[in-house]
Backbone as JSON Lines, residues from 0, in Angstrom:
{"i":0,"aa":"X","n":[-62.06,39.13,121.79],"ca":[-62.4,37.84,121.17],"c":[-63.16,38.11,119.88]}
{"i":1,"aa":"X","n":[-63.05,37.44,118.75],"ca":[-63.31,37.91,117.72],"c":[-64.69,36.84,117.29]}
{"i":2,"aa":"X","n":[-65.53,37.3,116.74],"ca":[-66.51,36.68,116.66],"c":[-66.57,35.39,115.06]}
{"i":3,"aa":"X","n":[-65.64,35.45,114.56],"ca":[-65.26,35.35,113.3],"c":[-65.34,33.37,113.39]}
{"i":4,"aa":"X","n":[-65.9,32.74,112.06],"ca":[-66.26,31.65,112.59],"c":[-64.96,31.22,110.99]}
{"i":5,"aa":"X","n":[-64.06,30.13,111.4],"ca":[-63.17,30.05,110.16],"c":[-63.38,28.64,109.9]}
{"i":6,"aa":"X","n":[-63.6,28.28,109.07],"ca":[-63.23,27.59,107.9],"c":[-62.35,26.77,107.4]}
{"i":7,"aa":"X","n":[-62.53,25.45,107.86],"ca":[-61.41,23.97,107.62],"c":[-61.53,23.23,107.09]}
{"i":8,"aa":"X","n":[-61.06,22.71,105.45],"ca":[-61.25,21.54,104.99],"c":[-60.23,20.88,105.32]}
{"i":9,"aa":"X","n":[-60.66,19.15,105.23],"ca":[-59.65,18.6,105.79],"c":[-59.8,18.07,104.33]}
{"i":10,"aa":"X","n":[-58.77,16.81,103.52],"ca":[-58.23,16.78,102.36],"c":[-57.72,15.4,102.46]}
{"i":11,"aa":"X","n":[-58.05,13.94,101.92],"ca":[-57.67,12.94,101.63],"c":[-57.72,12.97,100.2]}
{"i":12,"aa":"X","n":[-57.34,11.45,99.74],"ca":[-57.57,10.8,98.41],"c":[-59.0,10.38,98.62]}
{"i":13,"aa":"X","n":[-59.66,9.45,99.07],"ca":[-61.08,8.76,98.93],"c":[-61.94,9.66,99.83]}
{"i":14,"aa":"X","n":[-61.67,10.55,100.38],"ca":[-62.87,11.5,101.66],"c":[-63.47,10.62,101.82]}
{"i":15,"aa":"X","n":[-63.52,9.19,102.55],"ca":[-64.19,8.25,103.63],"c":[-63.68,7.76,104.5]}
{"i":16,"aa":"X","n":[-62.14,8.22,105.27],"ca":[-62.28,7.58,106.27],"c":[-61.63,9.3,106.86]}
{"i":17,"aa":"X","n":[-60.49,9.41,107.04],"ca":[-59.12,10.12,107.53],"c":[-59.94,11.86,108.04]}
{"i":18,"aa":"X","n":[-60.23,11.98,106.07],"ca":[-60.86,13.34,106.32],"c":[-62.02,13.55,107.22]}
{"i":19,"aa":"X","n":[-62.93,12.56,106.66],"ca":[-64.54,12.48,107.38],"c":[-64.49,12.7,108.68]}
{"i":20,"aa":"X","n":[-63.13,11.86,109.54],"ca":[-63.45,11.9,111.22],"c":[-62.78,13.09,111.3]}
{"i":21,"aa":"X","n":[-61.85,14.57,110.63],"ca":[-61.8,15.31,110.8],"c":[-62.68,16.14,111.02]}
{"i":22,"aa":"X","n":[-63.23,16.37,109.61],"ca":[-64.83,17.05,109.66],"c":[-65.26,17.01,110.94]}
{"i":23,"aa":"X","n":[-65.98,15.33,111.22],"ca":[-66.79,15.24,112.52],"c":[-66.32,15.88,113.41]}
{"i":24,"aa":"X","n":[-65.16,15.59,113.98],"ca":[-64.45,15.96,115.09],"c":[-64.33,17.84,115.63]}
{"i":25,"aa":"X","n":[-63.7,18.22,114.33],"ca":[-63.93,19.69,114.77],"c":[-65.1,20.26,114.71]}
{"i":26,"aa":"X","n":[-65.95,19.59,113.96],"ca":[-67.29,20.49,113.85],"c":[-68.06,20.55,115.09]}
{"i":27,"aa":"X","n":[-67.81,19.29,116.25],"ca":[-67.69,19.48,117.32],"c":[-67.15,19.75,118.52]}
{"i":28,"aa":"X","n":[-65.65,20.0,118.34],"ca":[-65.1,20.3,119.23],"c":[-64.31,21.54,119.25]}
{"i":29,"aa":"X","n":[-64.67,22.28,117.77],"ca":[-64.47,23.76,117.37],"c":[-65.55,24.29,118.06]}
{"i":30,"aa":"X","n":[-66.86,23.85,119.15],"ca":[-67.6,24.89,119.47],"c":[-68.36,26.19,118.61]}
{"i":31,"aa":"X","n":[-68.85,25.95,117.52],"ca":[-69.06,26.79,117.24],"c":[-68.32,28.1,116.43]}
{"i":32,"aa":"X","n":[-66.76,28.05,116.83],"ca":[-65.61,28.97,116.0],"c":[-65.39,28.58,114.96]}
{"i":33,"aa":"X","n":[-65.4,26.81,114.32],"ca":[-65.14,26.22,113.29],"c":[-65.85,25.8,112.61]}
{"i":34,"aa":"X","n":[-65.73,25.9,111.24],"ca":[-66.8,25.11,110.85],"c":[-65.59,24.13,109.59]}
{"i":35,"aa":"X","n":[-66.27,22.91,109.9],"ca":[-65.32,22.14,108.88],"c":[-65.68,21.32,107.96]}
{"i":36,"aa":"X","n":[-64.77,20.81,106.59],"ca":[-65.69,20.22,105.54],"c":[-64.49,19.62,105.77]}
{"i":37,"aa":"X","n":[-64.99,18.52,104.77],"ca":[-63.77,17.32,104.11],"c":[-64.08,16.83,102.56]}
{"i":38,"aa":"X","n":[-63.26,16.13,101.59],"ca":[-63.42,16.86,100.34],"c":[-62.17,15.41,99.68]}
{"i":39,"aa":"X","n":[-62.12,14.79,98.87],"ca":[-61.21,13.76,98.03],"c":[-60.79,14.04,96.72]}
{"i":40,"aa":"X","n":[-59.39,14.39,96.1],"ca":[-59.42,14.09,94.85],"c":[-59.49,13.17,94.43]}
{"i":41,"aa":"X","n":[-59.83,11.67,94.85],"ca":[-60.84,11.04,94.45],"c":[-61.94,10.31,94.76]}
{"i":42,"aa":"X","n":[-62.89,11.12,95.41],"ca":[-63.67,10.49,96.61],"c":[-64.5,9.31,96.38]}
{"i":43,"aa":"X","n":[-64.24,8.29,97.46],"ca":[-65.09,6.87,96.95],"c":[-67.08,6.86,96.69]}
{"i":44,"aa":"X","n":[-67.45,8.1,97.11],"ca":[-68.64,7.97,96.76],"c":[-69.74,7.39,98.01]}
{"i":45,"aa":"X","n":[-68.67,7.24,99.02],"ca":[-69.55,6.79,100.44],"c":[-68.43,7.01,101.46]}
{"i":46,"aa":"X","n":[-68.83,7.12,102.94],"ca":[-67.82,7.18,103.9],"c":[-68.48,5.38,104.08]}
{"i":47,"aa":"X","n":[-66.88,5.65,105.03],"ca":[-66.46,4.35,105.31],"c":[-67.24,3.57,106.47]}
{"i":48,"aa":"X","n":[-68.42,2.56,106.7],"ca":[-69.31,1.94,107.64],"c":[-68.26,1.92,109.2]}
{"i":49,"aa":"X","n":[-66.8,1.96,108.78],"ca":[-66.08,2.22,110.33],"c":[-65.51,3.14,110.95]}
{"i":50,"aa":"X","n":[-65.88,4.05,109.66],"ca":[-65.78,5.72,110.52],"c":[-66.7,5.95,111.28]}
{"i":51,"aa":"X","n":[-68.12,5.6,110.61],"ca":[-69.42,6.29,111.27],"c":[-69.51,5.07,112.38]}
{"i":52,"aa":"X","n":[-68.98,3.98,112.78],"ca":[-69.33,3.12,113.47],"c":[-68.45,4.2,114.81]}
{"i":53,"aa":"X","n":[-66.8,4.76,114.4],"ca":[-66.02,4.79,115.12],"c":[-66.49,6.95,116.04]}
{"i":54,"aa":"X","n":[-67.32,7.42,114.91],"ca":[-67.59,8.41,115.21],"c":[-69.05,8.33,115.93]}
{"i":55,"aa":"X","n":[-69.8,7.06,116.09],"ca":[-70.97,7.38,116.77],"c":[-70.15,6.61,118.48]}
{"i":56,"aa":"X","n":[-69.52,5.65,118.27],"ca":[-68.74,5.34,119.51],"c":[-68.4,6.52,120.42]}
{"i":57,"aa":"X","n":[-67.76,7.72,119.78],"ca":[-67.14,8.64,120.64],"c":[-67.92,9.76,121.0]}
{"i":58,"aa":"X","n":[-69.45,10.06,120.48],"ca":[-70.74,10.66,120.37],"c":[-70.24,11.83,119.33]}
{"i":59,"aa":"X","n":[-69.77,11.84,118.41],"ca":[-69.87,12.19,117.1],"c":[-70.81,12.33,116.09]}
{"i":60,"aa":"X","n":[-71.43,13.57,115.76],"ca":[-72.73,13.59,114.86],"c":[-71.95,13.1,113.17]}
{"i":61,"aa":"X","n":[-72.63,12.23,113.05],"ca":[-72.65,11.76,111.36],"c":[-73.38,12.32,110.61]}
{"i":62,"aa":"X","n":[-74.36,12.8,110.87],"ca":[-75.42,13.77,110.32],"c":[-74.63,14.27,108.72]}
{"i":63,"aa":"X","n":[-75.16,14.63,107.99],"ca":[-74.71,15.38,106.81],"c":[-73.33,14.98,105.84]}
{"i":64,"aa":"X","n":[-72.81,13.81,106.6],"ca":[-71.55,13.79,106.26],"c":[-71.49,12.77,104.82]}
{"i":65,"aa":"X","n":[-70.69,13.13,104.44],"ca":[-70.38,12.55,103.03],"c":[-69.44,12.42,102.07]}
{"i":66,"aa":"X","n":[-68.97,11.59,101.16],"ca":[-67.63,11.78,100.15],"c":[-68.01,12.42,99.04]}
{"i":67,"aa":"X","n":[-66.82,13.68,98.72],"ca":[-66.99,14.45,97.93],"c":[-65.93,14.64,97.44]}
{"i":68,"aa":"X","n":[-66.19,15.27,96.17],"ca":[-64.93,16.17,95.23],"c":[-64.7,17.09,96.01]}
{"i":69,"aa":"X","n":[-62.86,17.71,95.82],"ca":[-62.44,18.67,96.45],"c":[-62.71,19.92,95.38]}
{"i":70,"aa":"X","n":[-62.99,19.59,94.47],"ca":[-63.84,20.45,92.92],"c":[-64.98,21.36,93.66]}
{"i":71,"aa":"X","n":[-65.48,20.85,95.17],"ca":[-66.91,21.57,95.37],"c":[-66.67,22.67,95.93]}
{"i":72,"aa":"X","n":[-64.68,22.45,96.35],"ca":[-64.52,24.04,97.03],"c":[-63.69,24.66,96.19]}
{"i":73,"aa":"X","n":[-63.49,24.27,95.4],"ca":[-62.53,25.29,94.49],"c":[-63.31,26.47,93.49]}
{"i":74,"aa":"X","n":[-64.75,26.39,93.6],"ca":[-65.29,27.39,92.72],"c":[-65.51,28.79,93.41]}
{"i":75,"aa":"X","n":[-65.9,29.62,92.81],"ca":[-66.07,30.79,93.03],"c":[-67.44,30.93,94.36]}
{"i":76,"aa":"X","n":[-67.89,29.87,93.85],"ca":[-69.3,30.32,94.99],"c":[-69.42,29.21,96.1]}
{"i":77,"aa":"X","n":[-68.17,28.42,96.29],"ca":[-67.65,27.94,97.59],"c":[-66.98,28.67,98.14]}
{"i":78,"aa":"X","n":[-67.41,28.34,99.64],"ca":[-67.35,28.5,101.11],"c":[-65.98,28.94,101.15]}
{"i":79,"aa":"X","n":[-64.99,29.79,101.62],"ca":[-63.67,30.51,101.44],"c":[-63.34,30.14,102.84]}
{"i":80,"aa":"X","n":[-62.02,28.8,102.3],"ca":[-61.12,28.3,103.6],"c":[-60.47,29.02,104.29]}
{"i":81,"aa":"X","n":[-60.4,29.14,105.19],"ca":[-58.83,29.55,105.85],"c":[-57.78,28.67,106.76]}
{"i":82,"aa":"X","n":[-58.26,27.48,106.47],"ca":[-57.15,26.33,106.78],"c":[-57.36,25.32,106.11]}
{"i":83,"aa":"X","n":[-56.77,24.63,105.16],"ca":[-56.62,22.72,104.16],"c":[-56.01,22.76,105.21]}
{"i":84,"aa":"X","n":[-56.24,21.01,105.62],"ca":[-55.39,20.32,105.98],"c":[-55.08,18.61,105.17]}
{"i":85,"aa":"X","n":[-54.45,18.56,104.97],"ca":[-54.26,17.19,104.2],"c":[-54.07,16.04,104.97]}
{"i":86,"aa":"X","n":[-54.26,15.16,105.01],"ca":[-54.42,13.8,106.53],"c":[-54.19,12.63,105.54]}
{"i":87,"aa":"X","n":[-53.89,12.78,103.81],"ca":[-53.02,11.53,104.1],"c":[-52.26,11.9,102.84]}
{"i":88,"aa":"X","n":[-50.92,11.33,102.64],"ca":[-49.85,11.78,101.65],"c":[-50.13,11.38,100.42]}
{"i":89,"aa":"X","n":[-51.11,10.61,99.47],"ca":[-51.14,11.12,98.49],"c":[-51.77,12.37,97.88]}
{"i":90,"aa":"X","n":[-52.76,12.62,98.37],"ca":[-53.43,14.23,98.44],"c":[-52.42,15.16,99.03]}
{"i":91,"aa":"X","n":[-51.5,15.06,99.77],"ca":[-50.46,16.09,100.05],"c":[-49.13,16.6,98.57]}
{"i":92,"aa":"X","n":[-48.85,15.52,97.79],"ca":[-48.36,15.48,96.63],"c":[-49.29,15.42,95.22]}
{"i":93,"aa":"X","n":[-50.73,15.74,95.73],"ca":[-51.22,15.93,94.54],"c":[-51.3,17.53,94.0]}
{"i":94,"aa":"X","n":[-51.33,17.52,92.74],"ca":[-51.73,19.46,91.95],"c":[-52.96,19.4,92.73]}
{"i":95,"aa":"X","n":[-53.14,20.13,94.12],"ca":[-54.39,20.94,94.13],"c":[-55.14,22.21,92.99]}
{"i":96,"aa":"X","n":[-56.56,21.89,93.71],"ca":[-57.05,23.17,93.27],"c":[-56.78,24.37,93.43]}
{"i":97,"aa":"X","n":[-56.54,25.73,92.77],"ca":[-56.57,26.99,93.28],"c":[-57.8,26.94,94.43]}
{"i":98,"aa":"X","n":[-57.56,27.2,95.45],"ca":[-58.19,27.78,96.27],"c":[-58.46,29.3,96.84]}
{"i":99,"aa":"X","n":[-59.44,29.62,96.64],"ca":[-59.76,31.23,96.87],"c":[-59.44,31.5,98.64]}
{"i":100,"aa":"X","n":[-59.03,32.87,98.05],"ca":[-58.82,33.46,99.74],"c":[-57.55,33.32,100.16]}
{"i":101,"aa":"X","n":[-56.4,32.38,99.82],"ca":[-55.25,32.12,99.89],"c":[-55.34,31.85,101.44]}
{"i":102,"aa":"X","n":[-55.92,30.29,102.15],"ca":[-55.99,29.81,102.99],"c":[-54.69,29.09,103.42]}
{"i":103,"aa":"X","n":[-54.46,28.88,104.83],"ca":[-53.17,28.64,105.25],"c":[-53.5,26.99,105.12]}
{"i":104,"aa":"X","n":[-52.17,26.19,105.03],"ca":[-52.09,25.17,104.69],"c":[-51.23,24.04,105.15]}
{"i":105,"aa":"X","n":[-51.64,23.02,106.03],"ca":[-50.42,22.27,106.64],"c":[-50.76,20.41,105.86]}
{"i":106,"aa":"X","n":[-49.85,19.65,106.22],"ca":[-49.63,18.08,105.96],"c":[-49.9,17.22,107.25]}
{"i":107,"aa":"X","n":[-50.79,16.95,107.78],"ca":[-51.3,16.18,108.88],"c":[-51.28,14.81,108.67]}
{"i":108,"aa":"X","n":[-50.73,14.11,107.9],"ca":[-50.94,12.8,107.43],"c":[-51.11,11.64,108.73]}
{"i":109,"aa":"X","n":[-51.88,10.7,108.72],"ca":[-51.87,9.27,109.33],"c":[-51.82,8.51,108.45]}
{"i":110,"aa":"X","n":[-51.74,7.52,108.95],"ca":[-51.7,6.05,108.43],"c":[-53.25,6.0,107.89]}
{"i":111,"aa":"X","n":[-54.03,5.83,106.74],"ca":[-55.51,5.15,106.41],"c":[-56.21,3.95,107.31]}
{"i":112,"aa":"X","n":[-56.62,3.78,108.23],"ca":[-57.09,2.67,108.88],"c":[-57.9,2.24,107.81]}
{"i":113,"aa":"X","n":[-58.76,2.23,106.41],"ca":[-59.71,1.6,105.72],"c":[-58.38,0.63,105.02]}
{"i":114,"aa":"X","n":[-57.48,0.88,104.87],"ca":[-56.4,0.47,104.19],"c":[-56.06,-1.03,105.26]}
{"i":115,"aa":"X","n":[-56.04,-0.95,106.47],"ca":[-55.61,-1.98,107.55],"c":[-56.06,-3.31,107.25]}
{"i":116,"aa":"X","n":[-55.47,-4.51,107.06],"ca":[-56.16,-5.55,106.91],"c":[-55.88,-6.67,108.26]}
{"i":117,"aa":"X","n":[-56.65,-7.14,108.49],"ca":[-57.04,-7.5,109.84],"c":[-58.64,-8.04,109.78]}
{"i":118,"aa":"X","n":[-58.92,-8.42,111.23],"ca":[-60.25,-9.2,111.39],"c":[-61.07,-7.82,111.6]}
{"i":119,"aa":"X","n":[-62.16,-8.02,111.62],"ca":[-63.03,-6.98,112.12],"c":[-62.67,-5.65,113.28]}
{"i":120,"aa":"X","n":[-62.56,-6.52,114.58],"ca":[-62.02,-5.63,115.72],"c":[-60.92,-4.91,115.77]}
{"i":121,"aa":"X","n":[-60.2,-5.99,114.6],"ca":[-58.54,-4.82,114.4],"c":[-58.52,-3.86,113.6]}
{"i":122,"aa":"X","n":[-59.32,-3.7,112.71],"ca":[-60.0,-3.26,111.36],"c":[-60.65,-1.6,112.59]}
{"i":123,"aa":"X","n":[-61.67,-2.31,113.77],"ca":[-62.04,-0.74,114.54],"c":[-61.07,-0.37,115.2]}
{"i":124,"aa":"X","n":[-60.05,-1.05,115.86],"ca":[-59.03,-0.54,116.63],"c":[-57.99,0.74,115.7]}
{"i":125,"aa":"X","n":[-57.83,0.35,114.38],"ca":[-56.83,1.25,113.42],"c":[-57.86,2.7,113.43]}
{"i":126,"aa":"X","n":[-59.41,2.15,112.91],"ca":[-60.37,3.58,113.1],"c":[-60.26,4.44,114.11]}
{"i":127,"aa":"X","n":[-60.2,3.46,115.39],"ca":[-60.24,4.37,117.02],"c":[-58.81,5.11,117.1]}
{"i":128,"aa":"X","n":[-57.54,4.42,116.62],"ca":[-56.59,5.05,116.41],"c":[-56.45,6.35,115.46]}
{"i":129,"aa":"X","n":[-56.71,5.89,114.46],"ca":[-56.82,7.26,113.67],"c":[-57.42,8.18,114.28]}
{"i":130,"aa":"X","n":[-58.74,8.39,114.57],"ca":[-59.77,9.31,115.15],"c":[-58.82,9.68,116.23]}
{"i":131,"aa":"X","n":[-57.98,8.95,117.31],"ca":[-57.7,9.5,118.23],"c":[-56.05,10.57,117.68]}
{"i":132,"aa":"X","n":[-55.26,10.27,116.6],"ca":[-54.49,10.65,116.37],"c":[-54.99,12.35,115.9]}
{"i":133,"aa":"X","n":[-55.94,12.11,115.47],"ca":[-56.7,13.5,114.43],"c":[-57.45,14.34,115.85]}
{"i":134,"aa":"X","n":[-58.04,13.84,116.77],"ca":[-58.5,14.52,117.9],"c":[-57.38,15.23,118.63]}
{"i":135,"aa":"X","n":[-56.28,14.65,118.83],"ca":[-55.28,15.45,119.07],"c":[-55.09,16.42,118.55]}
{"i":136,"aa":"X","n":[-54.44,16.58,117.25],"ca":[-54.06,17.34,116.31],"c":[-55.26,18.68,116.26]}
{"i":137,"aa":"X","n":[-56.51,17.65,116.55],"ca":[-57.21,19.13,116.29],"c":[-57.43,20.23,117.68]}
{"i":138,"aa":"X","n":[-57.32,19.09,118.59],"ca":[-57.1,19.31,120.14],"c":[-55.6,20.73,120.76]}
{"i":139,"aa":"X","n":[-54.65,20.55,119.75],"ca":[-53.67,21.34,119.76],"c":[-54.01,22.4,118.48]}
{"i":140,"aa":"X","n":[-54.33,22.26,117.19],"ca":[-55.1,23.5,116.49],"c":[-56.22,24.1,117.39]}
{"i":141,"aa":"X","n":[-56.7,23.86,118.06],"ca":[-57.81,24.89,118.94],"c":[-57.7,25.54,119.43]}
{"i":142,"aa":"X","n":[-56.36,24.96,120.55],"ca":[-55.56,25.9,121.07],"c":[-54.97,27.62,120.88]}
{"i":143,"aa":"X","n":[-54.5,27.28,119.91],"ca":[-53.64,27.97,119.34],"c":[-54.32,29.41,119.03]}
{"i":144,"aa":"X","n":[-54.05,30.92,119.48],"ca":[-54.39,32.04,119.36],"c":[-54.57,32.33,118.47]}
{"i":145,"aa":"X","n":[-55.79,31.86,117.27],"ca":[-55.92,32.02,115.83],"c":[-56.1,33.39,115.24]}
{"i":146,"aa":"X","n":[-56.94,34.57,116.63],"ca":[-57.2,36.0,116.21],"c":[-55.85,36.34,116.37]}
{"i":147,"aa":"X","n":[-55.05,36.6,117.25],"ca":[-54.23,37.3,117.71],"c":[-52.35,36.36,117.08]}
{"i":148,"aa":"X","n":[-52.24,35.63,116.18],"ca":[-51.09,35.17,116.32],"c":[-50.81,35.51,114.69]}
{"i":149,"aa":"X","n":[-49.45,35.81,114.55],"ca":[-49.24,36.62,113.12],"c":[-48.79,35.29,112.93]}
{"i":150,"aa":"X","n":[-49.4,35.81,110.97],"ca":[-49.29,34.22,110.05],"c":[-47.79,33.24,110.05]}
{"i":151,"aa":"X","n":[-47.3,34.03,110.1],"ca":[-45.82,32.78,109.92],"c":[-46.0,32.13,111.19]}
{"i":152,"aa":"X","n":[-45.92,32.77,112.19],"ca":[-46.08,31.72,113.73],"c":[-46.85,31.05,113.76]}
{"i":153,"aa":"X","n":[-48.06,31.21,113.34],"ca":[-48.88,29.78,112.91],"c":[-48.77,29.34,112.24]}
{"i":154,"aa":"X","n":[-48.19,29.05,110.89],"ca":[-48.29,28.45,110.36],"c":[-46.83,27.33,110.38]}
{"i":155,"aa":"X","n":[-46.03,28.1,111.55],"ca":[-45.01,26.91,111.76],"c":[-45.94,25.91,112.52]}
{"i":156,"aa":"X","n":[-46.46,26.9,113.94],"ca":[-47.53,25.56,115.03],"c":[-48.49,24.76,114.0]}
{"i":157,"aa":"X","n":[-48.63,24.94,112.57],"ca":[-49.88,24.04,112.09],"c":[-48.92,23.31,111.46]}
{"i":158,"aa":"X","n":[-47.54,23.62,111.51],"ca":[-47.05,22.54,110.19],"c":[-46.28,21.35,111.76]}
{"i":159,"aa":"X","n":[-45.98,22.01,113.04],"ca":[-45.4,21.01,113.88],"c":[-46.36,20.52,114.06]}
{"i":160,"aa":"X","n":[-47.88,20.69,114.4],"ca":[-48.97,19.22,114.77],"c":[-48.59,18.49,113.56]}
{"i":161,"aa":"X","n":[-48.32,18.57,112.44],"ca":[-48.71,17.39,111.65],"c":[-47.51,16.75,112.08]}
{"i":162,"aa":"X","n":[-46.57,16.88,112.76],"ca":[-45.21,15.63,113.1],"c":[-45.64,14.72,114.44]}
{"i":163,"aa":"X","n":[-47.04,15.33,115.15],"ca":[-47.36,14.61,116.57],"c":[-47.53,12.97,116.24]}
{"i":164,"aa":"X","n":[-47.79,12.67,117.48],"ca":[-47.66,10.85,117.35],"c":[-49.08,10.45,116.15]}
{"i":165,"aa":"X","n":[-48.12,9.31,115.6],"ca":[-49.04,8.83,114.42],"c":[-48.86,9.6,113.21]}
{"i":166,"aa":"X","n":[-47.64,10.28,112.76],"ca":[-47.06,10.8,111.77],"c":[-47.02,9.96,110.68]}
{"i":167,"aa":"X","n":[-46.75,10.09,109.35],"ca":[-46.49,9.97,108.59],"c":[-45.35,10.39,108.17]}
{"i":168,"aa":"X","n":[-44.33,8.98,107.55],"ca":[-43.16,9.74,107.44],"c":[-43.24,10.64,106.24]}
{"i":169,"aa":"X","n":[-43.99,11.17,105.49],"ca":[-44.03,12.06,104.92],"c":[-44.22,13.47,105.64]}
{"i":170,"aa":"X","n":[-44.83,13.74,106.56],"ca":[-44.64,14.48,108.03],"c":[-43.59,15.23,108.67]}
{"i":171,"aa":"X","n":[-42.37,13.94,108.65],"ca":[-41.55,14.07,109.26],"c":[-40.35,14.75,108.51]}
{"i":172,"aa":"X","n":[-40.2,13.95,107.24],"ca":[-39.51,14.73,106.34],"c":[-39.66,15.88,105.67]}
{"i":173,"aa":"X","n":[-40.77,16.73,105.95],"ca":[-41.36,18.07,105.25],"c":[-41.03,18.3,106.22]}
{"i":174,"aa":"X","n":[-41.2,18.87,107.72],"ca":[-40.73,19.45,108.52],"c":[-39.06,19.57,109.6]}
């Protein structure tokens, strides 16, 4: 077992809703092996009041979390990924940054629940959905023999989670 702790940004357009409950999610349910950021090419400048509503619901630390430029990992003296994941399709078709380290890279897209228009409760139901679509996904990345499995074989298993339920047909057609 390798003691090696890796490194996940997750990757929207606004980093307040999609990415953020990524972050949360693995940073707790990676145990300790993961450590994860989240990051917007164009981040709104706040997470979303129904992420953190939808991440303290599921006992999710909010602690530290925040919308940011994906600019904060592309420099030389940022944190060196070894997995982007992108969670919604315009950030999947955008010119990324060079990223150092030449980190592996999949298209996880959902649907935006901040995007949902609806009354309030339907408005948390799209959040609880999302969160639960992305808990999966990360639920099956955990899995997966990250010391021991040569790169192409993972990186097919990281590109089939992004087709699991709650795809994006952008998802479906890349794979």
């Amino acid at each position: 077992m390798t003691d090696h702790v890796y490194n996940v940004l997750f990757l929207c357009t606004g980093n307040s809703a999609r990415s953020i409950l990524g972050e949360a999610i693995l940073n707790k349910d990676g145990e300790g092996r993961f450590r994860a950021f989240s990051a917007g090419s164009q981040p709104k400048g706040e997470v979303h009041p129904l992420a953190i509503k939808e991440l303290d619901a599921l006992g999710y630390s909010t602690e530290n979390l925040s919308s940011k430029s994906w600019d904060e990992f592309s420099g030389t003296d940022a944190p060196q990924m070894d997995f982007i994941f992108t969670v919604c399709d315009n950030a999947a078709g955008e010119a990324c940054p060079v990223w150092i380290g030449h980190p592996m890279t999949a298209h996880w897209g959902i649907e935006d629940p901040a995007a949902f228009e609806g009354n309030e409760a339907e408005k948390q139901r799209a959040f609880a959905q999302a969160a639960r679509f992305l808990k999966n996904r990360i639920s099956a990345f955990l899995s997966l023999p990250h010391a021991t499995i040569d790169r192409m074989a993972l990186q097919n298993h990281l590109k089939e989670i992004g087709t699991m339920e709650g795809s994006t047909q952008t998802n479906v057609e890349n794979n």
